[in-house]
Tab-separated table of C-alpha atoms in Angstrom:
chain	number	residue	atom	x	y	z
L	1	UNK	CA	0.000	0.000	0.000
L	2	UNK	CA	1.396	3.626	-1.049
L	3	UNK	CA	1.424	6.505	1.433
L	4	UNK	CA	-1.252	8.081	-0.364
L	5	UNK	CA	-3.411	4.935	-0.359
L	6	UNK	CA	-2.804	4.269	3.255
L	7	UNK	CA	-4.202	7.938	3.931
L	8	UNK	CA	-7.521	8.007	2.239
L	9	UNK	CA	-7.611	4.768	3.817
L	10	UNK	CA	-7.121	6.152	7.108
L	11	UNK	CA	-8.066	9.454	7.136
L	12	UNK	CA	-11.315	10.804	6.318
L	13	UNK	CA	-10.861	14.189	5.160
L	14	UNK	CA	-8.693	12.772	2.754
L	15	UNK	CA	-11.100	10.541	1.354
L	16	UNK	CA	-14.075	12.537	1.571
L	17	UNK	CA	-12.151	15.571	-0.455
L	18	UNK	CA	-10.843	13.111	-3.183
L	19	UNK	CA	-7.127	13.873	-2.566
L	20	UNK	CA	-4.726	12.671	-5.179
L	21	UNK	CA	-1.318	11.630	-3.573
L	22	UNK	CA	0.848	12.244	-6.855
L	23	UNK	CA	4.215	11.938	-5.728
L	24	UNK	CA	5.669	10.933	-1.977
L	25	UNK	CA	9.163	10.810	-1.099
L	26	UNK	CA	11.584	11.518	2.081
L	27	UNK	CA	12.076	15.187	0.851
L	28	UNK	CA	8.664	16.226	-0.146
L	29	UNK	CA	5.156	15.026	-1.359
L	30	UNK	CA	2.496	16.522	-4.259
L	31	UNK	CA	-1.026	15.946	-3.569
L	32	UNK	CA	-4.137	17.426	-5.867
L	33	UNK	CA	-7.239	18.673	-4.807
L	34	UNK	CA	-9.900	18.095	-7.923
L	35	UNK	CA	-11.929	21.149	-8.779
L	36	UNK	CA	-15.177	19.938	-7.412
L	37	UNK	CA	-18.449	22.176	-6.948
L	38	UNK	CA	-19.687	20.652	-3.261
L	39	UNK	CA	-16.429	21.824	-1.871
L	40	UNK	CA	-16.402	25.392	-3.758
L	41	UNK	CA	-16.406	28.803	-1.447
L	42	UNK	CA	-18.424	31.819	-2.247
L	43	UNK	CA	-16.264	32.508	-5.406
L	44	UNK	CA	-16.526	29.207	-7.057
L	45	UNK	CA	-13.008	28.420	-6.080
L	46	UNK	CA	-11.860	25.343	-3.330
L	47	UNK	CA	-13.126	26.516	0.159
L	48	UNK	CA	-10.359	27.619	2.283
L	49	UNK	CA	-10.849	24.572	4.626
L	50	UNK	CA	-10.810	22.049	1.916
L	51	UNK	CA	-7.783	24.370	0.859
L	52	UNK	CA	-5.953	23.966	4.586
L	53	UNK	CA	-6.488	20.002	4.291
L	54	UNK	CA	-4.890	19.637	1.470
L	55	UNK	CA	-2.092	21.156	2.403
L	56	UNK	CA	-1.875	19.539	5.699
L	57	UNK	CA	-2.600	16.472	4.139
L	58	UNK	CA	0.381	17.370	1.682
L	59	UNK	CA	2.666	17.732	4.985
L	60	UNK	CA	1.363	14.190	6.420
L	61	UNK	CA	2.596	12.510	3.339
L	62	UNK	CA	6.295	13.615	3.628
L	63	UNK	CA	6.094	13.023	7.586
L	64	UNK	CA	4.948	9.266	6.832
L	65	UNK	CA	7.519	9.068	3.984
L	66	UNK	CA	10.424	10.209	5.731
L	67	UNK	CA	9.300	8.937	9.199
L	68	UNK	CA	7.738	5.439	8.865
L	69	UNK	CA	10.497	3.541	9.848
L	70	UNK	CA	9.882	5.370	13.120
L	71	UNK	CA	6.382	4.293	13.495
L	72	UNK	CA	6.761	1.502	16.260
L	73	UNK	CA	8.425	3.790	18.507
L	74	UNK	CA	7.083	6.999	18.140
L	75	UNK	CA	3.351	8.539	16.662
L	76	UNK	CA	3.676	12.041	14.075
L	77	UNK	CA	1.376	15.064	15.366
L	78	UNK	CA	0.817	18.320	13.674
L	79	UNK	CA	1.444	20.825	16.375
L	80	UNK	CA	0.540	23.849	14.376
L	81	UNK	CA	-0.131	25.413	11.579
L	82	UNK	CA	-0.129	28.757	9.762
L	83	UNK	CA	-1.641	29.265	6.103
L	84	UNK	CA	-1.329	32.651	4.266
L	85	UNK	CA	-4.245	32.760	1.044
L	86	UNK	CA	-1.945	34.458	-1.490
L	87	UNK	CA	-4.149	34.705	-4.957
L	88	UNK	CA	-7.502	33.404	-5.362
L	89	UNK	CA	-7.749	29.884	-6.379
L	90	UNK	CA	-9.733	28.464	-9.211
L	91	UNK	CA	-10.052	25.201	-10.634
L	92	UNK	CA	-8.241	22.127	-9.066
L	93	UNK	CA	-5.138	23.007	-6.790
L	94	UNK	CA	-2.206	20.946	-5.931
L	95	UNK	CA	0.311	20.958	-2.947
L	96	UNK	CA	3.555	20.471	-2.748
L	97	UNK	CA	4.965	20.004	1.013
L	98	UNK	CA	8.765	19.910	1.688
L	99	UNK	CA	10.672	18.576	4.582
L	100	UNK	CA	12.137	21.252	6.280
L	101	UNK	CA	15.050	19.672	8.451
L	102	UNK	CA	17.137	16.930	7.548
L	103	UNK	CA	15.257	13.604	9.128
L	104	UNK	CA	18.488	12.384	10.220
L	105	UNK	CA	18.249	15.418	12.668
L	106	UNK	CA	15.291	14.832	13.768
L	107	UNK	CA	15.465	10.944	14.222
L	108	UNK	CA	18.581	12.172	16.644
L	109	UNK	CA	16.534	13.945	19.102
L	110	UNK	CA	14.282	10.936	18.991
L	111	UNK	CA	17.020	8.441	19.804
L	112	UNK	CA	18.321	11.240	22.841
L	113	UNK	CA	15.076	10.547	24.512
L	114	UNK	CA	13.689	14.352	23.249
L	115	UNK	CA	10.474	15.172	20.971
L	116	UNK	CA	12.044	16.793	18.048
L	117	UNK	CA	9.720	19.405	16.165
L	118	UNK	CA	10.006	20.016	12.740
L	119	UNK	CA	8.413	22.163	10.019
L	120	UNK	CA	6.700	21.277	6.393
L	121	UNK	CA	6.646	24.103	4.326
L	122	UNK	CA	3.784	23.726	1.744
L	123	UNK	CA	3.139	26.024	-1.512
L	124	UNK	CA	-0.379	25.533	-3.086
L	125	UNK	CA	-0.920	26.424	-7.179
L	126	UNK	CA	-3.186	26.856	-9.169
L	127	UNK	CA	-3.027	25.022	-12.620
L	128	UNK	CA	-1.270	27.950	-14.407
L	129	UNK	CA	1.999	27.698	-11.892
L	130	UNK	CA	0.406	30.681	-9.288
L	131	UNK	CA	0.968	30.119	-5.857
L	132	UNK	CA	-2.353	30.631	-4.592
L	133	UNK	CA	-1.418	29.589	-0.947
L	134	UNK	CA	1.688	28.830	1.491
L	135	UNK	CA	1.469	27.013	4.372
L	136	UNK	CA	3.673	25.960	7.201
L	137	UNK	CA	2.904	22.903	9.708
L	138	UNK	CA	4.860	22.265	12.513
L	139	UNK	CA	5.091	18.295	13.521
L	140	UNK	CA	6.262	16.322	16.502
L	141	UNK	CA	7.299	12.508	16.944
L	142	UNK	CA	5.675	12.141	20.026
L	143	UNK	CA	7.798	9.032	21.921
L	144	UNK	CA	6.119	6.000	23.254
L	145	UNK	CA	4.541	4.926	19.745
């Protein structure tokens, strides 16, 4: 089972919205958002929320990817998140979420007994290339799986 499958598997949101995991690596994940009218906002563009899980979901990937291996020992948590709305957004919407510390790092502070916090930068575009979005989540690997 992919990342991507394993999360519309597992999370609902992710289902529900019709989230396409694209790409899923270590270093950073690409996830679409289909241009769908029941999640639309006043505008006829994605709704911020559905806008927000997609990126967040976007984040999730690369945490899974570059933290599975970590899985039996330790459980990923989003611990915040900030989202700026740069342009408006029309039409479907993908994410791309980045790694933003090494995960050799962070798997450090996990082995010294400490919950290491990282960030996942996320840009959202439209279909034309515009960043219509940027995001930041902050994640923990909370110890004691």
């Amino acid at each position: 089972m992919t990342i991507g499958e394993m999360l519309a598997a597992t999370v609902p949101m992710a289902r529900t919205l019709n989230l396409d995991f694209l790409e899923t690596t270590a270093e950073r994940a690409v996830v679409s958002l289909p241009d769908q009218d029941d999640y639309h906002n006043h505008v006829g563009g994605p709704h911020a929320g559905a806008m927000f899980t997609l990126g967040e979901s976007a984040s999730g990937a690369v945490v899974l990817a570059a933290f599975g291996e970590q899985l039996a020992r330790a459980v990923p948590l989003a611990v915040r998140a900030e989202i700026a709305y740069r342009k408006l957004a029309m039409g479907p919407v993908i994410a791309t979420a980045t790694l933003g510390r090494p995960a050799a790092e962070v798997v450090a502070e996990l082995d010294e007994g400490r919950r290491p916090e990282f960030p996942v930068s996320i840009a959202i575009r439209r279909e034309d290339g515009a960043v219509t979005g940027e995001m930041t989540v902050v994640w923990t690997l909370r110890p004691g799986g």
